[in-house]
Short mmCIF file of C-alpha atoms in Angstrom, two decimals:
data_model
loop_
_atom_site.label_atom_id
_atom_site.label_comp_id
_atom_site.label_asym_id
_atom_site.label_seq_id
_atom_site.Cartn_x
_atom_site.Cartn_y
_atom_site.Cartn_z
CA MET R 4 123.33 101.08 129.31
CA SER R 5 122.73 102.84 132.65
CA VAL R 6 122.96 100.89 135.93
CA ASP R 7 119.05 100.75 136.17
CA ALA R 8 118.63 99.72 132.61
CA ALA R 9 121.25 97.03 133.08
CA ARG R 10 119.42 95.84 136.37
CA GLU R 11 116.20 95.69 134.52
CA HIS R 12 117.70 93.72 131.71
CA ASN R 13 119.11 91.18 134.21
CA GLY R 14 115.79 91.01 135.90
CA GLN R 15 117.07 92.91 139.06
CA GLY R 16 115.07 96.10 138.53
CA LEU R 17 112.22 96.93 140.99
CA HIS R 18 109.57 96.07 138.50
CA ALA R 19 111.14 92.72 137.58
CA LEU R 20 111.50 91.89 141.23
CA MET R 21 108.05 92.93 141.98
CA GLU R 22 106.61 90.68 139.26
CA ARG R 23 108.50 87.78 140.63
CA TYR R 24 107.57 88.65 144.19
CA VAL R 25 103.94 88.79 143.35
CA ASP R 26 104.39 85.39 141.80
CA GLY R 27 105.86 84.12 145.07
CA ASP R 28 109.66 84.31 144.75
CA ARG R 29 110.96 84.79 148.21
CA ARG R 30 114.50 85.84 146.93
CA ALA R 31 112.99 88.49 144.77
CA PHE R 32 111.11 89.77 147.81
CA ALA R 33 114.32 89.72 149.83
CA ARG R 34 116.10 91.84 147.26
CA MET R 35 113.21 94.22 146.74
CA HIS R 36 113.22 94.68 150.62
CA ALA R 37 116.74 95.35 150.66
CA MET R 38 116.30 97.98 147.94
CA LEU R 39 113.13 99.62 149.34
CA ALA R 40 113.61 99.59 153.04
CA PRO R 41 116.35 102.26 153.12
CA ARG R 42 114.32 104.50 150.70
CA LEU R 43 111.27 104.09 152.77
CA ARG R 44 113.08 105.04 155.86
CA ARG R 45 114.52 108.17 154.33
CA PHE R 46 111.01 109.10 152.88
CA LEU R 47 109.27 108.46 156.14
CA MET R 48 111.77 110.50 158.22
CA LYS R 49 110.54 113.61 156.41
CA PHE R 50 107.08 112.90 158.30
CA VAL R 51 108.32 111.47 161.56
CA ARG R 52 111.62 112.45 163.19
CA ASP R 53 111.77 109.45 165.64
CA GLU R 54 113.93 106.66 164.20
CA ALA R 55 111.90 103.82 166.20
CA THR R 56 108.59 105.07 164.96
CA VAL R 57 110.00 105.24 161.42
CA GLU R 58 111.05 101.72 161.70
CA ASP R 59 107.63 100.64 162.80
CA LEU R 60 106.04 102.54 160.00
CA VAL R 61 108.38 100.86 157.52
CA GLN R 62 107.28 97.49 158.80
CA LEU R 63 103.63 98.51 158.50
CA THR R 64 104.13 99.87 155.05
CA MET R 65 105.68 96.53 153.99
CA LEU R 66 102.90 94.61 155.37
CA LYS R 67 100.02 96.65 153.87
CA ALA R 68 101.96 96.34 150.43
CA HIS R 69 102.17 92.59 150.88
CA LEU R 70 98.40 92.21 151.38
CA ALA R 71 97.85 94.50 148.46
CA ARG R 72 100.38 93.22 146.23
CA GLU R 73 97.96 91.58 143.73
CA ARG R 74 96.53 95.01 142.96
CA PHE R 75 99.65 96.54 141.91
CA GLN R 76 99.63 97.86 138.27
CA VAL R 77 102.19 99.66 136.35
CA GLN R 78 101.10 103.16 135.40
CA GLY R 79 103.24 105.38 133.24
CA GLY R 80 106.27 104.64 131.30
CA ASN R 81 108.67 103.94 134.12
CA PRO R 82 107.85 100.59 135.66
CA ASP R 83 110.64 100.69 138.38
CA GLY R 84 109.45 104.18 139.28
CA ALA R 85 105.99 102.93 139.52
CA VAL R 86 106.86 100.28 142.11
CA GLN R 87 108.58 102.75 144.21
CA GLY R 88 105.84 105.29 143.90
CA TRP R 89 103.40 102.69 144.90
CA TYR R 90 105.30 101.93 148.05
CA PHE R 91 105.82 105.55 148.73
CA ALA R 92 102.02 106.15 148.48
CA ILE R 93 101.28 103.51 151.04
CA ALA R 94 104.08 104.70 153.27
CA ARG R 95 102.60 108.21 153.06
CA ASN R 96 99.22 107.12 154.07
CA VAL R 97 100.66 104.99 157.01
CA ALA R 98 102.58 108.21 158.10
CA MET R 99 99.44 110.47 157.72
CA ASP R 100 97.42 108.03 159.75
CA HIS R 101 100.04 107.94 162.41
CA LEU R 102 100.37 111.72 162.68
CA ARG R 103 96.58 112.10 162.79
CA LYS R 104 96.36 109.66 165.42
CA GLN R 105 99.26 111.33 167.44
CA TYR R 106 97.62 114.60 167.08
CA ARG R 107 94.26 113.40 168.43
CA GLN R 108 95.82 111.74 171.43
CA ASP R 109 98.01 114.75 172.16
CA ARG R 110 95.06 117.08 172.00
CA HIS R 111 93.05 114.78 174.25
CA MET R 112 95.78 114.74 176.83
CA VAL R 113 96.24 118.46 176.65
CA ARG R 114 92.50 118.87 177.36
CA ALA R 115 92.58 116.11 180.11
CA ARG R 116 95.52 117.81 181.79
CA GLY R 117 94.01 121.23 181.41
CA ASP R 118 90.85 120.13 183.20
CA GLN R 119 92.84 119.03 186.32
CA ASP R 120 92.89 121.44 189.11
CA ASP R 121 96.36 120.62 189.98
CA ALA R 122 98.81 123.45 189.95
CA SER R 123 101.77 121.02 190.00
CA SER R 124 100.84 119.41 186.65
CA ASP R 125 102.98 120.60 183.79
CA VAL R 126 101.08 119.96 180.45
CA VAL R 127 104.03 120.67 178.22
CA THR R 128 106.33 118.26 180.27
CA SER R 129 103.89 115.40 180.51
CA LEU R 130 103.22 115.82 176.74
CA ALA R 131 106.91 115.34 175.89
CA ASP R 132 107.27 112.45 178.19
CA ASP R 133 104.12 110.69 176.70
CA ALA R 134 105.52 110.72 173.03
CA PRO R 135 106.91 107.13 173.59
CA SER R 136 103.45 105.79 174.63
CA ILE R 137 101.67 107.51 171.70
CA GLU R 138 103.95 105.60 169.31
CA GLU R 139 103.45 102.45 171.43
CA ILE R 140 99.82 102.74 171.07
CA GLY R 141 99.44 104.34 167.82
CA ILE R 142 101.50 102.13 165.40
CA ASN R 143 100.04 98.78 166.73
CA ARG R 144 96.52 100.05 167.25
CA GLU R 145 96.30 101.27 163.70
CA ALA R 146 97.19 97.68 162.56
CA GLU R 147 94.83 96.19 165.04
CA LEU R 148 91.90 98.33 164.02
CA GLU R 149 92.26 97.42 160.38
CA ILE R 150 92.51 93.82 161.10
CA VAL R 151 89.48 93.92 163.36
CA GLU R 152 87.56 95.56 160.79
CA ARG R 153 88.36 92.88 158.13
CA VAL R 154 87.68 90.08 160.71
CA HIS R 155 84.30 91.59 161.46
CA GLU R 156 83.39 91.94 157.68
CA ALA R 157 84.42 88.31 157.14
CA ILE R 158 82.44 87.05 160.09
CA ALA R 159 79.33 88.85 158.61
CA LYS R 160 79.84 86.86 155.46
CA LEU R 161 79.43 83.41 157.33
CA PRO R 162 76.22 81.61 157.29
CA MET R 163 73.87 82.47 160.16
CA SER R 164 74.47 79.15 161.87
CA GLN R 165 78.34 79.47 161.77
CA ARG R 166 78.25 83.20 162.64
CA GLU R 167 76.38 82.83 165.87
CA VAL R 168 78.83 79.99 166.91
CA VAL R 169 81.70 82.32 166.29
CA GLU R 170 80.19 85.33 167.92
CA LEU R 171 79.29 83.31 171.11
CA HIS R 172 82.77 81.65 171.18
CA LYS R 173 85.14 84.30 170.29
CA LEU R 174 83.16 87.67 171.05
CA ARG R 175 81.47 86.40 174.36
CA GLY R 176 84.15 83.87 175.31
CA MET R 177 81.61 81.01 175.96
CA THR R 178 82.75 77.38 175.83
CA MET R 179 81.48 74.80 173.31
CA ALA R 180 79.40 73.16 176.02
CA GLU R 181 77.75 76.54 176.88
CA ILE R 182 77.17 77.44 173.28
CA ALA R 183 75.41 73.90 172.76
CA ARG R 184 73.15 74.44 175.77
CA ARG R 185 72.18 78.12 174.50
CA LEU R 186 71.53 77.00 171.03
CA LYS R 187 69.92 73.70 172.01
CA ILE R 188 72.00 71.50 169.82
CA ARG R 189 74.81 68.86 170.46
CA GLU R 190 78.29 69.97 171.44
CA GLY R 191 79.54 67.98 168.34
CA ALA R 192 77.43 70.03 166.12
CA VAL R 193 78.76 73.20 167.68
CA ARG R 194 82.20 72.08 167.08
CA VAL R 195 81.55 71.18 163.33
CA ARG R 196 80.10 74.58 162.81
CA ALA R 197 82.94 76.29 164.49
CA HIS R 198 85.45 74.27 162.54
CA ARG R 199 83.80 75.20 159.21
CA ALA R 200 83.57 78.89 160.26
CA TYR R 201 87.05 79.25 161.22
CA LYS R 202 88.31 77.31 158.10
CA SER R 203 86.35 79.96 155.85
CA LEU R 204 87.58 82.95 157.85
CA ALA R 205 91.19 81.60 157.38
CA ARG R 206 90.64 81.31 153.75
CA TRP R 207 89.07 84.76 153.38
CA LEU R 208 91.47 86.56 155.62
CA VAL R 209 95.25 86.79 155.80
CA PRO R 210 97.18 83.57 154.91
CA SER R 211 98.24 81.24 157.81
CA SER R 212 101.60 82.73 158.58
CA LEU R 213 100.03 86.13 159.26
CA LEU R 214 97.29 84.71 161.44
CA PRO R 215 99.22 85.55 164.55
CA LEU R 216 98.53 89.20 163.82
CA LEU R 217 94.79 88.30 163.96
CA MET R 218 95.02 87.19 167.53
CA TYR R 219 94.00 90.51 168.97
CA PRO R 220 90.79 90.61 170.78
CA LEU R 221 87.95 91.23 168.52
CA THR R 222 86.09 93.63 170.88
CA MET F 20 117.11 95.20 173.60
CA ASN F 21 117.91 97.46 170.69
CA ALA F 22 115.53 100.50 170.96
CA ASN F 23 115.56 100.69 167.17
CA ALA F 24 114.49 97.06 166.58
CA PRO F 25 110.99 96.96 165.03
CA ARG F 26 108.19 95.49 167.00
CA ILE F 27 106.84 93.66 163.85
CA ASP F 28 109.30 92.04 161.70
CA ALA F 29 107.49 92.40 158.38
CA LYS F 30 110.19 90.83 156.40
CA ALA F 31 110.11 87.65 158.47
CA LEU F 32 106.35 87.48 158.30
CA ILE F 33 106.15 88.15 154.62
CA ASP F 34 108.76 85.49 153.84
CA GLU F 35 106.77 82.99 156.02
CA ASP F 36 103.77 83.90 154.06
CA LEU F 37 105.43 83.35 150.77
CA ALA F 38 106.91 80.00 151.95
CA ALA F 39 103.31 78.96 152.93
CA LEU F 40 102.15 79.84 149.42
CA GLN F 41 104.89 77.57 147.95
CA GLN F 42 103.93 74.68 150.14
CA GLU F 43 100.36 75.15 149.01
CA ARG F 44 101.31 75.08 145.41
CA ARG F 45 103.27 72.12 145.94
CA ARG F 46 100.39 70.36 147.47
CA HIS F 47 98.34 71.07 144.40
CA PHE F 48 101.02 70.22 142.01
CA VAL F 49 101.63 66.69 143.41
CA PRO F 50 98.09 65.30 142.74
CA ALA F 51 98.06 66.89 139.34
CA LEU F 52 101.38 65.15 138.57
CA VAL F 53 100.01 61.82 139.85
CA VAL F 54 97.01 62.21 137.49
CA ALA F 55 99.21 63.29 134.60
CA LEU F 56 101.49 60.23 135.10
CA GLY F 57 98.44 57.96 135.53
CA ALA F 58 96.94 59.20 132.23
CA LEU F 59 100.18 58.74 130.39
CA LEU F 60 100.75 55.24 131.90
CA LEU F 61 97.04 54.29 130.94
CA ALA F 62 97.65 55.47 127.38
CA ALA F 63 100.99 53.49 127.25
CA VAL F 64 99.04 50.40 128.48
CA LEU F 65 96.12 50.87 126.09
CA SER F 66 98.04 51.57 123.01
CA GLY F 67 101.17 49.62 123.79
CA VAL F 68 104.83 50.59 124.14
CA ARG F 69 107.24 50.02 121.27
CA GLY F 70 108.56 46.47 120.99
CA ASP F 71 112.13 47.63 120.66
CA MET F 72 111.98 49.82 123.65
CA PHE F 73 115.12 48.66 125.27
CA SER F 74 116.88 47.74 122.06
CA GLN F 75 117.34 51.47 121.33
CA PRO F 76 120.62 53.01 122.03
CA ALA F 77 121.17 53.51 125.71
CA TRP F 78 121.95 57.21 125.25
CA LYS F 79 118.62 57.67 123.50
CA VAL F 80 116.77 55.87 126.23
CA ALA F 81 118.55 57.91 128.90
CA LEU F 82 117.69 61.09 126.99
CA GLN F 83 113.91 60.14 126.73
CA ILE F 84 113.91 59.61 130.49
CA ALA F 85 115.63 62.95 130.92
CA VAL F 86 112.87 64.46 128.77
CA TRP F 87 110.17 62.97 131.05
CA VAL F 88 111.84 64.53 134.02
CA GLN F 89 111.94 68.00 132.37
CA CYS F 90 108.54 67.99 130.95
CA LEU F 91 106.75 66.52 134.09
CA LEU F 92 108.78 68.23 136.77
CA VAL F 93 111.23 71.00 135.77
CA LEU F 94 109.19 73.06 133.35
CA PRO F 95 105.87 72.95 135.16
CA ALA F 96 107.80 73.74 138.40
CA ILE F 97 109.01 77.06 136.71
CA GLY F 98 105.70 77.57 135.07
CA LEU F 99 103.63 77.11 138.38
CA GLY F 100 105.99 79.13 140.43
CA LEU F 101 107.36 76.48 142.47
CA ILE F 102 110.80 77.47 141.58
CA PHE F 103 112.31 80.75 140.31
CA PRO F 104 115.55 80.12 138.41
CA GLY F 105 117.56 83.27 137.32
CA ARG F 106 117.61 84.32 133.67
CA ALA F 107 120.66 82.31 132.65
CA ALA F 108 119.30 79.16 134.33
CA ARG F 109 116.02 79.62 132.47
CA VAL F 110 117.79 80.05 129.16
CA GLY F 111 119.75 76.89 129.94
CA VAL F 112 116.70 75.03 130.71
CA VAL F 113 114.98 75.90 127.56
CA GLY F 114 118.00 75.10 125.43
CA LEU F 115 118.54 71.70 127.11
CA ALA F 116 114.81 70.90 126.88
CA ALA F 117 114.83 71.59 122.99
CA VAL F 118 117.97 69.69 122.26
CA THR F 119 117.22 66.66 124.51
CA THR F 120 113.75 66.38 123.21
CA LEU F 121 114.68 66.52 119.50
CA LEU F 122 117.69 64.04 120.13
CA ALA F 123 115.43 61.63 122.15
CA GLY F 124 112.68 61.80 119.58
CA VAL F 125 114.58 61.89 116.37
CA GLY F 126 118.04 60.80 117.05
CA MET F 127 120.84 62.03 114.94
CA PRO F 128 119.84 61.39 111.41
CA THR F 129 122.55 61.50 108.81
CA GLU F 130 120.43 63.11 106.29
CA LEU F 131 117.40 65.33 106.74
CA PRO F 132 114.41 64.62 104.52
CA SER F 133 112.88 67.28 102.29
CA VAL F 134 109.86 69.35 103.50
CA THR F 135 107.74 68.02 100.55
CA SER F 136 108.36 64.42 101.42
CA MET F 137 107.63 64.96 105.17
CA VAL F 138 104.44 66.83 104.40
CA THR F 139 103.34 64.11 101.94
CA HIS F 140 104.14 61.43 104.52
CA ALA F 141 102.41 63.29 107.34
CA VAL F 142 99.18 63.63 105.22
CA SER F 143 99.18 60.08 103.85
CA ASP F 144 100.69 57.63 106.45
CA GLY F 145 101.03 59.67 109.54
CA PHE F 146 97.41 60.07 110.85
CA GLY F 147 97.98 57.46 113.71
CA CYS F 148 100.84 59.07 115.39
CA VAL F 149 99.50 62.63 114.69
CA ALA F 150 96.26 61.53 116.50
CA TYR F 151 98.25 60.09 119.33
CA VAL F 152 100.12 63.21 119.78
CA PHE F 153 96.99 65.38 119.63
CA GLY F 154 94.98 63.17 121.88
CA ALA F 155 97.74 63.17 124.57
CA GLY F 156 98.24 67.00 124.15
CA LEU F 157 94.64 67.90 124.54
CA ALA F 158 94.24 65.57 127.53
CA LEU F 159 97.13 67.17 129.27
CA LEU F 160 95.79 70.53 128.33
CA ALA F 161 92.48 69.66 130.02
CA LEU F 162 94.41 68.44 133.12
CA GLY F 163 96.27 71.71 133.14
CA TYR F 164 93.01 73.74 132.89
CA PHE F 165 91.08 71.96 135.53
CA SER F 166 94.18 72.04 137.96
CA GLY F 167 94.44 75.77 137.61
CA ALA F 168 98.07 75.46 136.15
CA PHE F 169 97.62 78.36 133.76
CA VAL F 170 96.44 80.88 136.28
CA GLN F 171 99.14 80.56 139.11
CA ARG F 172 101.57 83.35 137.95
CA ARG F 173 101.08 87.00 137.16
CA ARG F 174 102.43 87.04 133.69
CA SER F 175 100.94 85.29 130.87
CA GLN F 176 104.38 84.14 129.48
CA ALA F 177 104.58 81.73 132.51
CA VAL F 178 102.04 79.41 130.83
CA LEU F 179 104.40 78.66 128.08
CA TRP F 180 106.48 76.76 130.46
CA VAL F 181 103.50 74.27 131.16
CA THR F 182 102.56 74.22 127.49
CA ALA F 183 106.23 73.48 126.52
CA GLY F 184 106.15 70.62 129.07
CA ILE F 185 102.85 69.27 127.58
CA ALA F 186 104.42 69.28 124.03
CA MET F 187 107.55 67.45 125.24
CA ALA F 188 105.41 64.92 127.05
CA THR F 189 103.48 64.12 123.91
CA LEU F 190 106.66 63.73 121.79
CA ASP F 191 108.26 61.46 124.36
CA ALA F 192 105.05 59.62 124.78
CA VAL F 193 104.62 58.96 120.87
CA THR F 194 108.36 58.06 120.74
CA TRP F 195 107.75 55.22 123.44
CA HIS F 196 104.79 54.10 121.35
CA CYS F 197 105.95 54.22 117.75
CA PRO F 198 108.96 52.25 116.78
CA ALA F 199 109.64 54.03 113.54
CA THR F 200 112.94 55.76 113.33
CA ASP F 201 112.81 56.98 109.80
CA PRO F 202 113.32 60.84 110.10
CA THR F 203 110.81 61.41 107.35
CA HIS F 204 108.34 59.78 109.89
CA THR F 205 109.54 61.14 113.23
CA ILE F 206 110.12 64.59 112.21
CA SER F 207 106.94 65.04 110.16
CA THR F 208 104.44 63.27 112.39
CA HIS F 209 106.06 63.18 115.97
CA VAL F 210 107.75 66.50 116.03
CA GLY F 211 105.58 68.19 113.68
CA ALA F 212 102.46 67.29 115.62
CA ALA F 213 104.16 68.21 118.79
CA VAL F 214 105.06 71.61 117.66
CA VAL F 215 101.38 72.11 116.51
CA ILE F 216 100.17 71.00 119.96
CA LEU F 217 102.62 73.47 121.48
CA VAL F 218 101.23 76.35 119.53
CA ILE F 219 97.57 75.29 120.11
CA THR F 220 97.95 74.76 123.81
CA SER F 221 100.04 77.90 124.13
CA VAL F 222 97.38 80.09 122.61
CA LEU F 223 94.59 78.40 124.60
CA ALA F 224 96.55 78.77 127.74
CA ILE F 225 97.21 82.39 127.18
CA VAL F 226 93.52 82.95 126.67
CA ILE F 227 92.65 81.05 129.80
CA HIS F 228 95.20 83.14 131.79
CA ALA F 229 93.83 86.22 130.41
CA ARG F 230 90.18 85.39 131.43
CA ARG F 231 90.98 84.54 135.04
#
């Protein structure tokens, strides 16, 4: 029996771990993470040469896979390979998005620098120096944009009375008292609508432990 | 600060999310357990507990209590994804459950009755206990259905842990109700009916899981 076959037999293969992870087994997830993270790092290094960026992309890949784990299905005759392939597909998309964003920002900066009538500006030098800030903006911004989009979609699903409270409260920064005056209803009623709305949003969106990721500005 | 340290620790976030999921499942499990206990207690009160309950051998009473713990806590905890024992532990749990349940319900008869005599007895004199087992089993199945017990885990085989718990509960319940110790009766009506309930509830639970 090969090592992989032995692992599968003992419930330690990637597919067996994935099944238990999807069921909620934390230890299975920890084992799977230990197996997959190094492979993802090596895979992503082919796209992005910077180790810090690769590490960020690995984290983003893991999070995206976690949010989509219920949709994982085995295709083909190699269940362990299917799990790895699924993670690699997500990692590839994450890397491509990062590179596209990096290219757009590089091009924008080149054009901006080129427009300046300053003989001392060195476009190539400033481009190389800006590499860290592209990563700093790119990785986090990608995750932010996706989350913002999902939050907006969820807000659109709310009943009208709850939606307007959320929009006034979160998007325009009004207080409960100000919202009550604007909508000509009691402040208590505003609070009730807000509570129900946020409860629905929490149920639809990412579970509670990932809510801190949602606390980016919605505008 | 380590320049290579990730700005988001996905492993920690995901682990926290899974922990929250476990807490949520436990919050749903406790009320269902309370309802199940209440239903079983009500059945015991209405139908009566055997008069020789505590005249049984102490080891048998201890085993019957152990069966309650297994069927109401251990097996559902595995089936619902509250705990994830390794393969060896799962095999151990199944073996222990089977052995303790049979010993608690049937004891250690010196001689096994013939299949013919058991079937004849079950058909002619065993209706009461069979109906008791079926009633308890279907009531617990309904509780499982409405509490969402059969749709918690990805694989359909997981529901078998819950249905095994249901079958064990019905066997233990009828053992605490019926004072008969003749293996012709206990094996044919108590164990036999519990096995039939196990098959019926398992098939239904798998169908419910597939339709989610």
